[in-house]
Every structure is written in structure tokens, then in C-alpha cells.
Amino acid sequence: MTTPRPEPAVPASRDREILRLAVPAFLALVAEPLFLLSDAAIVGHLGSAELAGLGIAAAVLQTVIGLCVFLAYGTTGSVARHLGAGDLRGAVAQGVDGLWLALGIGSVVTVLGVASTDRLVDAFGAGAAVSDSATTYLRVAFLGTVPLLLMLAATGVLRGLQDTRTPLVVAVAGNALNVVLNLLLVYPLGLGIAGSALGSVVAQVASAGVFVLVVVRAARRTGAPLRPDLPGIRAAGRAGVPLVVRTLTLRAAIVITTYVVTLAAVSARDQEVDLATHQLAMTLWTFLAFTLDSIAIAAQALTGRLLGAGDVAGAREMTRRMVWWGAVSGVVTGLLLAGVSPWVGHLFTGDDAVTDLLVPVLVVAAIGQPVAGVVFVLDGVLIGAGDGRYLARAGLVTLAVYAPVALLLAATSAGLVAIWVAFCSVFMGARLVVLVRRARSDAWLVTGAGA
């Protein structure tokens, strides 16, 4: 009697599908924070006040732009569903609606952002030098809102069409231009921190132009309409509301963390050091988050396509495999971060107080990387499945758990390391619990072109 060989739990083809999308997405996502790190290094050598100001400005700008990430995430899932259902024209048409929505939202945000820059910065309660730098950077950076949102929407279209290579090319070229312009405008032309913001805006406009051209060409090939479709734009907006709530809770946690850092300091010098250190740590954490998010992007595109095609078993199997990839990637990034923690701070600042404090903060962030890897993957799976309403509710629960802990640390003047321990354990731990709970259920496995 012949003993049957056990079949592999996960076919190699699944890994190939994941890597085909994740690797270019990984390179594109790594490219962006790498150039953001370059911006931090350029501004950091202007002084600690400028670096701390960049941290506050980045927190505000990333919150505003982050609230609109549904333009990429929601579009990826919906476009992928139509693709899985065999409706390529409908997939591209949904993407075009997303571009028009991005243009409208971006125009409004630009006007409101420039007008309210002073009030947004003042809300952090930083010192005069830090606030002046933050205001200067933020007022210029808000001018790049429209191109940034167009880039988000176009990226979502291409990811939904299972194309992560084009966003990679545009990301590398655009961010390389950003570094060149920053170096030129900050130092030889003497524009200081304002030059860093201006260089970023010009690079964003160029990148957005390329993305829009690619989507327009895809629309012409498939016969999808380019004119504004008001019902489609409204539908895209309604579908994005839960993802806005979900993103708002995530950004609120990051802004609260920055706010707590400013309150917990016992002196002006401590505040400057803590904020500068926190900015570097958050920049590095964001870099690693983008790295881990490459698998989440593959999860969005693949989950949407499989559910659009009605393949529930395939979606389950793919989810298990991507969770494995997320956990392993988190271990690797954590080890790398811990390994470079003693010297990486010297690349960004000459302030010994900042570089010394950065080491234990990065060790804490490193320990939390495996959890982050699983969290990002499951988040991507549920976004690809169109499960935005649950993600919105889960985000509110997570924020309700984390915010009181963070504010308590501020009230007790806890140090920066303790604040980061709470961020990585309480905030990320709560996200892990709510996402695993949902992934184990069947509620998100909705099939067909519409979620």
C-alpha cells in the first residue's frame, strides 16, 4: 500500500502571488521613508529646534493626509473586486472617480490648512523657536495637498489592477527629485526649513502628474469615462467614510503621543530634546511601518480580487500565509532596528542628549515589531475585503483604551521611553486583539464585485 504524500498547506503559487505584489510595494514604500529620513537629516543639521519643528509639522501634515488614505486603500479593494469579477472597464472607472474625489478634497484641505497653520501648531504648546520652524514648514507644505491626494488615488487604482511596479518607479524618481531640491534650496540658496518644504511640494507635483497620465491612458485603453461622474464620486466618498474614521483613530493616537511628549517634559531643554528624539524615533518607526505595510498592500489587492471572484477558501488561505509573512518580517525588522540603535541617531543630529535618549526608545520600538507585522497584514486583509465599518469601530475601541494611558503618563511626567512602551504595547496590542478577533470570523468574507 502506497502512503499518500501530504499536500503542502500553502501552494508555492500563493507565495509567488504575494511576493509579485509585495516586493515592488516594499521597494516603493521603503523609498518614501528613506527620502523622509534624508529630509530629517537635512533639517536636523540646521539645529534641534528646526528638527523638533519638523516633527510637529509632520505630525499635523501626516494626520491630514492620512485621513485621506482611503483614496488609496479603498480604491485598491474596490478596483481589485471588479478585476476579480472580470469587469476591467468598471475597475478603471472606479479609479477615475477616486481621482476626481481627490482633487475636490485636496482643494478644500489646502485652503483650510494654510489658513489654520498658526492655530494647529500652537495647539502643541511648544517653545517659540520650535513653533516658528513648524509654522514655516507647514504653511508651505500644505500647498502640496492636491498632488499628494492625487498620488494616493492613482496608486490605489494601480494596486487594485495588481500593478505595484509603476508606483515603485514613480516613488523612486519623485523622491530622488525631492532630495536634490531639498539640498539645493536649504543650503546653497539659504531658504532653511522653508526650502525643505518647497522642494517636497515641487517633487509632489511632478509625481502626481506622472500618476494621472498613467491612469488616463488606462481609461482610454479600456473605454472608461474620464469626465466626473457625480454618483460614482459620491459613492466613493461614502465608502471612504469608515476608513476615514479608522485612519483618524490611528493618527489621533500618534498626535496624542506627540502631545504627551511635550507635556511630560519638565523643562524647556527637556522638551526640545524629547521632541527631537521622538521625531527621529517616529520617523524610523514609520519607515519600518511602511516596510511591513508592503505585505498589507498585497493583502488589499489579493483579498479584493479573490473575494471579487468568489474564492472564499483562497482568501482564507492567502490570509494565513500573509500573516506568517508579516510576523517573520516583524522579527527581521525588529532585530535590524535594535542592531542599529546605538549609532543611527548620529546620522541625523549632533546633539548628544538626543542620540543617547534615542537608543532605549528604538529598542522598545524593535521589541514591538513582530506585533506590528501581524497588525498591518490583518488591517490590509480587512481593507481589501471592504470591511471598513468594523475597522472604524475597532479603531475607536483601540483609541479609547490607549488615550487614557497616554494622558496619565503626561500627568505623571513620565519619560519618553515609558511613553514609547505604552505606544508599542497598549496601542499596538489593542489593535492586534480587535483585528485577530475579526479575522477568525466569517463576517468579512463577502463575495462579488461590490463589498
Coordinates of C-alpha atoms in Angstrom, one line a residue:
M1 CA 0.0 0.0 0.0
T2 CA 1.4 3.4 -1.0
T3 CA 1.3 6.1 1.6
P4 CA 0.0 9.3 0.1
R5 CA 2.2 12.3 0.4
P6 CA 0.7 15.2 2.4
E7 CA -0.2 18.2 0.3
P8 CA 1.5 21.4 1.2
A9 CA -0.7 23.6 3.4
V10 CA 0.1 26.6 1.2
P11 CA 0.9 26.2 -2.5
A12 CA 4.1 27.9 -3.7
S13 CA 1.9 29.8 -6.1
R14 CA 0.4 31.8 -3.2
D15 CA 3.9 32.9 -2.1
R16 CA 4.7 33.9 -5.7
E17 CA 1.5 36.0 -5.8
I18 CA 2.3 37.7 -2.6
L19 CA 5.9 38.4 -3.5
R20 CA 4.9 39.6 -7.0
L21 CA 2.9 42.5 -5.4
A22 CA 4.7 42.9 -2.1
V23 CA 8.3 43.2 -3.3
P24 CA 7.7 46.2 -5.6
A25 CA 5.4 47.7 -3.0
F26 CA 8.1 47.1 -0.4
L27 CA 10.7 49.0 -2.5
A28 CA 8.3 51.8 -3.2
L29 CA 7.3 52.2 0.5
V30 CA 10.9 52.0 1.6
A31 CA 11.9 54.6 -1.0
E32 CA 9.5 57.2 0.6
P33 CA 10.6 56.9 4.2
L34 CA 14.2 56.7 3.1
F35 CA 13.8 60.1 1.5
L36 CA 11.9 61.3 4.5
L37 CA 14.9 60.3 6.6
S38 CA 17.0 62.3 4.2
D39 CA 14.7 65.3 4.8
A40 CA 15.1 64.8 8.6
A41 CA 18.9 64.6 8.2
I42 CA 19.0 67.8 6.1
V43 CA 16.7 69.8 8.5
G44 CA 18.3 68.2 11.6
H45 CA 21.7 69.8 10.8
L46 CA 20.0 73.2 10.9
G47 CA 19.5 72.6 14.6
S48 CA 17.4 70.8 17.2
A49 CA 14.7 73.5 17.2
E50 CA 14.2 73.0 13.4
L51 CA 14.2 69.2 13.8
A52 CA 11.6 69.4 16.6
G53 CA 9.6 71.8 14.5
L54 CA 9.7 69.4 11.6
G55 CA 8.3 66.7 14.0
I56 CA 5.3 68.9 14.9
A57 CA 4.7 69.8 11.3
A58 CA 5.0 66.2 10.2
A59 CA 2.5 65.1 12.8
V60 CA -0.1 67.6 11.6
L61 CA 0.5 67.1 7.8
Q62 CA 0.6 63.3 8.1
T63 CA -2.6 63.4 10.1
V64 CA -4.4 65.5 7.4
I65 CA -3.1 63.4 4.5
G66 CA -3.5 60.2 6.5
L67 CA -7.2 60.9 6.9
C68 CA -7.4 60.7 3.1
V69 CA -5.5 57.4 2.7
F70 CA -8.9 55.8 1.9
L71 CA -8.3 57.2 -1.6
A72 CA -5.6 54.6 -2.0
Y73 CA -6.8 51.8 0.3
G74 CA -10.5 51.9 -0.5
T75 CA -9.8 52.2 -4.2
T76 CA -7.4 49.3 -4.2
G77 CA -10.0 46.9 -2.7
S78 CA -12.9 48.1 -4.9
V79 CA -10.8 48.1 -8.1
A80 CA -9.5 44.6 -7.3
R81 CA -13.0 43.3 -6.7
H82 CA -14.1 44.5 -10.2
L83 CA -11.0 43.0 -11.7
G84 CA -11.7 39.6 -10.0
A85 CA -15.2 39.7 -11.3
G86 CA -13.9 40.3 -14.8
D87 CA -15.0 43.9 -15.1
L88 CA -11.9 45.7 -16.2
R89 CA -13.7 48.8 -17.5
G90 CA -15.6 49.2 -14.3
A91 CA -12.4 48.8 -12.3
V92 CA -10.7 51.7 -14.1
A93 CA -13.9 53.8 -13.9
Q94 CA -13.9 53.4 -10.1
G95 CA -10.3 54.6 -10.1
V96 CA -11.2 57.7 -12.2
D97 CA -13.9 58.6 -9.7
G98 CA -11.3 58.4 -7.0
L99 CA -9.1 60.9 -8.8
W100 CA -11.9 63.4 -9.1
L101 CA -12.7 62.9 -5.4
A102 CA -9.0 63.5 -4.5
L103 CA -9.0 66.8 -6.5
G104 CA -12.0 68.1 -4.7
I105 CA -10.9 67.1 -1.2
G106 CA -7.4 68.4 -1.8
S107 CA -8.5 71.8 -2.9
V108 CA -10.6 72.3 0.2
V109 CA -7.9 71.0 2.6
T110 CA -5.3 73.3 1.0
V111 CA -7.3 76.4 1.7
L112 CA -8.3 75.4 5.2
G113 CA -4.8 74.2 6.1
V114 CA -2.9 77.3 5.0
A115 CA -5.5 79.5 6.9
S116 CA -5.2 77.5 10.1
T117 CA -1.5 76.7 10.3
D118 CA -0.8 79.0 13.2
R119 CA -3.6 77.5 15.3
L120 CA -2.6 73.9 14.5
V121 CA 1.0 74.5 15.6
D122 CA 0.0 76.5 18.7
A123 CA -2.1 73.5 19.9
F124 CA 1.1 71.6 20.6
G125 CA 2.3 74.2 23.2
A126 CA 6.0 74.0 22.1
G127 CA 8.5 76.8 22.6
A128 CA 8.8 79.8 20.3
A129 CA 11.8 78.6 18.3
V130 CA 10.2 75.2 17.7
S131 CA 6.8 76.7 16.9
D132 CA 8.3 79.2 14.4
S133 CA 10.0 76.4 12.5
A134 CA 6.9 74.2 12.5
T135 CA 4.7 77.0 11.2
T136 CA 7.2 77.9 8.4
Y137 CA 7.4 74.3 7.2
L138 CA 3.7 73.5 7.5
R139 CA 2.4 76.6 5.7
V140 CA 4.4 75.8 2.6
A141 CA 3.9 72.0 2.8
F142 CA 0.1 72.4 2.7
L143 CA 0.4 73.6 -0.9
G144 CA 1.3 70.0 -1.8
T145 CA -2.0 68.6 -0.6
V146 CA -3.7 68.2 -4.0
P147 CA -0.8 66.4 -5.7
L148 CA -0.4 64.2 -2.6
L149 CA -4.1 63.1 -2.7
L150 CA -3.9 62.5 -6.5
M151 CA -0.9 60.3 -5.9
L152 CA -2.8 58.3 -3.3
A153 CA -5.9 57.8 -5.5
A154 CA -3.8 56.8 -8.6
T155 CA -1.7 54.5 -6.5
G156 CA -4.8 52.7 -5.3
V157 CA -6.0 52.3 -8.9
L158 CA -2.8 50.7 -10.0
R159 CA -2.5 48.4 -6.9
G160 CA -6.1 47.3 -7.5
L161 CA -5.1 46.4 -11.1
Q162 CA -2.3 44.2 -9.5
D163 CA 0.4 46.7 -10.6
T164 CA 2.8 47.7 -7.9
R165 CA 5.8 48.3 -10.2
T166 CA 4.6 51.6 -11.7
P167 CA 4.2 53.2 -8.2
L168 CA 7.7 52.0 -7.4
V169 CA 9.2 53.8 -10.4
V170 CA 7.3 57.0 -9.7
A171 CA 8.2 56.8 -6.0
V172 CA 11.9 56.4 -6.6
A173 CA 12.1 59.1 -9.2
G174 CA 9.9 61.6 -7.3
N175 CA 11.7 61.2 -4.0
A176 CA 15.1 61.4 -5.6
L177 CA 14.0 64.8 -7.0
N178 CA 12.8 65.7 -3.6
V179 CA 16.2 65.1 -2.0
V180 CA 18.0 67.1 -4.7
L181 CA 15.7 70.0 -4.4
N182 CA 15.9 69.9 -0.6
L183 CA 19.7 70.0 -0.6
L184 CA 19.7 72.9 -3.2
L185 CA 17.0 75.0 -1.5
V186 CA 18.0 74.5 2.1
Y187 CA 21.8 75.2 1.9
P188 CA 23.1 76.8 -1.3
L189 CA 20.0 79.0 -1.7
G190 CA 19.7 79.5 2.1
L191 CA 16.0 79.0 2.4
G192 CA 16.3 76.9 5.6
I193 CA 13.4 74.8 6.7
A194 CA 11.1 76.5 4.2
G195 CA 13.3 75.3 1.4
S196 CA 12.8 71.7 2.6
A197 CA 9.0 72.1 2.4
L198 CA 9.2 73.8 -1.0
G199 CA 11.4 71.1 -2.5
S200 CA 8.9 68.5 -1.3
V201 CA 5.9 70.3 -2.9
V202 CA 7.6 70.6 -6.3
A203 CA 8.5 66.9 -6.3
Q204 CA 5.0 66.0 -5.3
V205 CA 3.5 68.0 -8.2
A206 CA 5.8 66.2 -10.7
S207 CA 5.0 62.8 -9.3
A208 CA 1.2 63.4 -9.3
G209 CA 1.4 64.5 -13.0
V210 CA 3.0 61.2 -14.0
F211 CA 0.5 59.1 -12.0
V212 CA -2.5 60.9 -13.5
L213 CA -1.1 60.4 -17.0
V214 CA -0.8 56.6 -16.4
V215 CA -4.5 56.4 -15.2
V216 CA -5.8 58.5 -18.1
R217 CA -4.0 56.1 -20.5
A218 CA -5.6 53.1 -18.8
A219 CA -9.0 54.7 -19.1
R220 CA -8.6 55.3 -22.8
R221 CA -7.5 51.7 -23.4
T222 CA -10.5 50.2 -21.5
G223 CA -13.1 52.8 -22.6
A224 CA -13.7 54.0 -19.1
P225 CA -15.1 57.6 -18.9
L226 CA -12.8 60.4 -17.8
R227 CA -15.4 63.0 -17.1
P228 CA -16.6 63.5 -13.5
D229 CA -19.4 61.0 -12.5
L230 CA -21.1 62.6 -9.6
P231 CA -23.0 59.4 -8.4
G232 CA -19.7 57.5 -8.6
I233 CA -17.8 60.2 -6.8
R234 CA -20.4 60.3 -4.0
A235 CA -20.4 56.5 -3.7
A236 CA -16.6 56.6 -3.4
G237 CA -16.9 59.3 -0.7
R238 CA -19.5 57.3 1.3
A239 CA -17.4 54.1 1.1
G240 CA -14.4 56.1 2.4
V241 CA -16.1 57.4 5.5
P242 CA -15.5 54.3 7.7
L243 CA -11.8 54.3 6.5
V244 CA -11.5 57.9 7.4
V245 CA -12.8 57.1 10.9
R246 CA -10.3 54.2 11.1
T247 CA -7.4 56.4 10.0
L248 CA -8.5 59.3 12.3
T249 CA -8.2 57.0 15.3
L250 CA -4.7 55.9 14.2
R251 CA -3.5 59.4 13.5
A252 CA -5.1 60.6 16.8
A253 CA -3.0 58.1 18.7
I254 CA 0.2 59.4 17.1
V255 CA -0.8 63.0 17.6
I256 CA -1.7 62.3 21.2
T257 CA 1.7 60.6 21.7
T258 CA 3.5 63.7 20.4
Y259 CA 1.3 65.9 22.6
V260 CA 2.1 63.8 25.6
V261 CA 5.8 64.2 24.9
T262 CA 5.5 68.0 25.0
L263 CA 3.5 67.9 28.3
A264 CA 5.7 65.3 30.1
A265 CA 8.9 67.3 29.8
V266 CA 9.9 69.1 33.0
S267 CA 11.9 71.9 31.4
A268 CA 12.3 73.7 28.0
R269 CA 15.5 71.9 27.3
D270 CA 14.0 68.5 28.1
Q271 CA 11.1 69.3 25.9
E272 CA 13.3 70.2 22.9
V273 CA 15.4 67.0 23.4
D274 CA 12.4 64.8 23.9
L275 CA 10.6 66.2 20.9
A276 CA 13.6 65.9 18.6
T277 CA 14.3 62.3 19.8
H278 CA 10.6 61.5 19.4
Q279 CA 10.6 62.9 15.9
L280 CA 13.6 60.7 14.9
A281 CA 12.1 57.6 16.6
M282 CA 8.7 58.2 14.9
T283 CA 10.4 58.7 11.5
L284 CA 12.3 55.4 11.9
W285 CA 9.1 53.7 13.2
T286 CA 7.2 55.0 10.2
F287 CA 10.0 53.7 7.9
L288 CA 9.6 50.2 9.3
A289 CA 5.8 50.5 9.3
F290 CA 6.0 51.3 5.5
T291 CA 8.3 48.3 5.1
L292 CA 5.8 45.9 6.9
D293 CA 2.9 47.6 5.0
S294 CA 4.1 46.2 1.7
I295 CA 2.6 42.8 2.6
A296 CA -0.6 44.7 3.7
I297 CA -0.8 46.3 0.3
A298 CA -0.5 42.8 -1.3
A299 CA -3.3 41.7 1.1
Q300 CA -5.6 44.5 0.0
A301 CA -5.1 43.7 -3.7
L302 CA -5.2 39.9 -3.4
T303 CA -8.1 39.8 -0.9
G304 CA -10.2 42.1 -3.1
R305 CA -9.5 40.1 -6.2
L306 CA -10.2 36.7 -4.6
L307 CA -13.4 37.8 -3.0
G308 CA -14.5 39.5 -6.2
A309 CA -14.0 36.2 -8.0
G310 CA -16.0 34.4 -5.2
D311 CA -13.0 32.4 -3.9
V312 CA -13.6 32.3 -0.1
A313 CA -11.3 29.4 0.5
G314 CA -8.5 31.1 -1.4
A315 CA -9.0 34.3 0.6
R316 CA -8.7 32.4 3.8
E317 CA -5.6 30.5 2.7
M318 CA -4.0 33.7 1.4
T319 CA -4.7 35.5 4.7
R320 CA -3.0 32.7 6.7
R321 CA 0.1 32.9 4.6
M322 CA 0.3 36.7 4.6
V323 CA 0.0 36.7 8.4
W324 CA 3.1 34.4 8.5
W325 CA 5.0 36.7 6.2
G326 CA 4.0 39.7 8.4
A327 CA 5.2 38.0 11.6
V328 CA 8.5 36.9 10.1
S329 CA 9.1 40.4 8.6
G330 CA 8.4 42.0 12.0
V331 CA 11.1 39.8 13.7
V332 CA 13.6 40.7 11.0
T333 CA 12.9 44.5 11.1
G334 CA 13.0 44.4 14.9
L335 CA 16.4 42.8 15.0
L336 CA 17.7 45.2 12.5
L337 CA 16.4 48.2 14.4
A338 CA 17.8 47.0 17.7
G339 CA 21.2 46.4 16.0
V340 CA 21.5 49.9 14.6
S341 CA 20.1 51.8 17.6
P342 CA 23.5 52.7 19.1
W343 CA 24.7 54.7 16.1
V344 CA 21.8 55.6 13.8
G345 CA 21.0 58.8 15.7
H346 CA 24.4 60.3 14.7
L347 CA 23.2 60.4 11.1
F348 CA 20.6 62.9 11.9
T349 CA 21.9 65.1 14.7
G350 CA 25.0 66.1 16.6
D351 CA 23.1 66.7 19.9
D352 CA 24.5 64.0 22.3
A353 CA 21.4 64.2 24.5
V354 CA 19.2 63.3 21.6
T355 CA 21.4 60.4 20.4
D356 CA 21.7 59.0 23.9
L357 CA 18.0 59.0 24.5
L358 CA 17.2 57.6 21.1
V359 CA 18.8 54.2 21.9
P360 CA 16.4 52.9 24.5
V361 CA 13.4 54.3 22.6
L362 CA 14.4 52.3 19.5
V363 CA 15.0 49.2 21.5
V364 CA 11.3 49.4 22.7
A365 CA 10.2 50.0 19.1
A366 CA 12.2 47.0 18.0
I367 CA 10.5 44.7 20.5
G368 CA 7.1 45.7 19.2
Q369 CA 7.9 44.9 15.5
P370 CA 6.5 41.3 15.3
V371 CA 3.1 42.5 16.6
A372 CA 3.2 45.4 14.2
G373 CA 3.8 43.0 11.3
V374 CA 0.7 40.9 12.0
V375 CA -1.4 44.0 12.7
F376 CA -0.6 45.6 9.4
V377 CA -1.3 42.5 7.4
L378 CA -4.7 41.9 9.0
D379 CA -5.5 45.5 8.6
G380 CA -4.8 45.2 4.8
V381 CA -6.8 42.0 4.6
L382 CA -9.9 43.6 6.0
I383 CA -9.5 46.8 3.9
G384 CA -9.2 44.6 0.8
A385 CA -12.4 42.9 1.9
G386 CA -14.2 46.2 2.2
D387 CA -14.7 45.7 5.9
G388 CA -14.3 49.4 6.7
R389 CA -17.2 49.7 9.2
Y390 CA -15.6 47.1 11.5
L391 CA -12.2 48.8 11.2
A392 CA -13.8 52.1 12.2
R393 CA -15.4 50.6 15.3
A394 CA -12.2 48.7 16.2
G395 CA -10.2 52.0 15.8
L396 CA -12.5 53.8 18.3
V397 CA -12.1 51.0 20.8
T398 CA -8.4 51.0 20.4
L399 CA -8.1 54.7 20.9
A400 CA -10.4 54.6 24.0
V401 CA -8.0 52.1 25.5
Y402 CA -4.8 53.9 24.7
A403 CA -5.7 57.6 25.2
P404 CA -6.2 57.5 29.0
V405 CA -3.0 55.6 29.5
A406 CA -1.0 58.2 27.4
L407 CA -2.6 61.1 29.2
L408 CA -1.8 59.5 32.6
L409 CA 1.9 59.3 31.5
A410 CA 1.8 63.0 30.7
A411 CA 0.2 63.9 34.1
T412 CA 3.0 61.9 35.9
S413 CA 5.8 63.5 33.8
A414 CA 6.8 60.0 32.6
G415 CA 9.9 59.8 30.4
L416 CA 10.0 59.4 26.7
V417 CA 10.9 55.7 27.0
A418 CA 7.8 55.0 29.1
I419 CA 5.6 56.8 26.5
W420 CA 7.0 54.6 23.8
V421 CA 6.4 51.5 25.9
A422 CA 2.8 52.4 26.1
F423 CA 2.5 53.2 22.4
C424 CA 4.0 49.9 21.4
S425 CA 2.3 47.7 24.0
V426 CA -1.1 49.2 24.8
F427 CA -1.9 50.8 21.4
M428 CA -0.5 48.2 19.1
G429 CA -1.6 45.4 21.4
A430 CA -5.2 46.6 21.4
R431 CA -5.1 46.7 17.6
L432 CA -3.8 43.2 17.5
V433 CA -6.7 41.9 19.6
V434 CA -9.5 43.5 17.7
L435 CA -8.1 42.5 14.3
V436 CA -7.4 38.9 15.2
R437 CA -10.9 38.6 16.6
R438 CA -12.4 39.8 13.3
A439 CA -10.1 37.7 11.0
R440 CA -11.2 34.5 12.8
S441 CA -14.9 35.2 11.9
D442 CA -16.7 34.8 8.6
A443 CA -18.3 38.3 8.6
W444 CA -15.7 39.9 6.3
L445 CA -15.9 37.2 3.6
V446 CA -18.3 39.0 1.3
T447 CA -18.0 37.9 -2.3
G448 CA -18.8 39.7 -5.6
A449 CA -17.8 43.0 -7.3
G450 CA -19.4 45.1 -4.5
A451 CA -18.5 44.7 -0.9

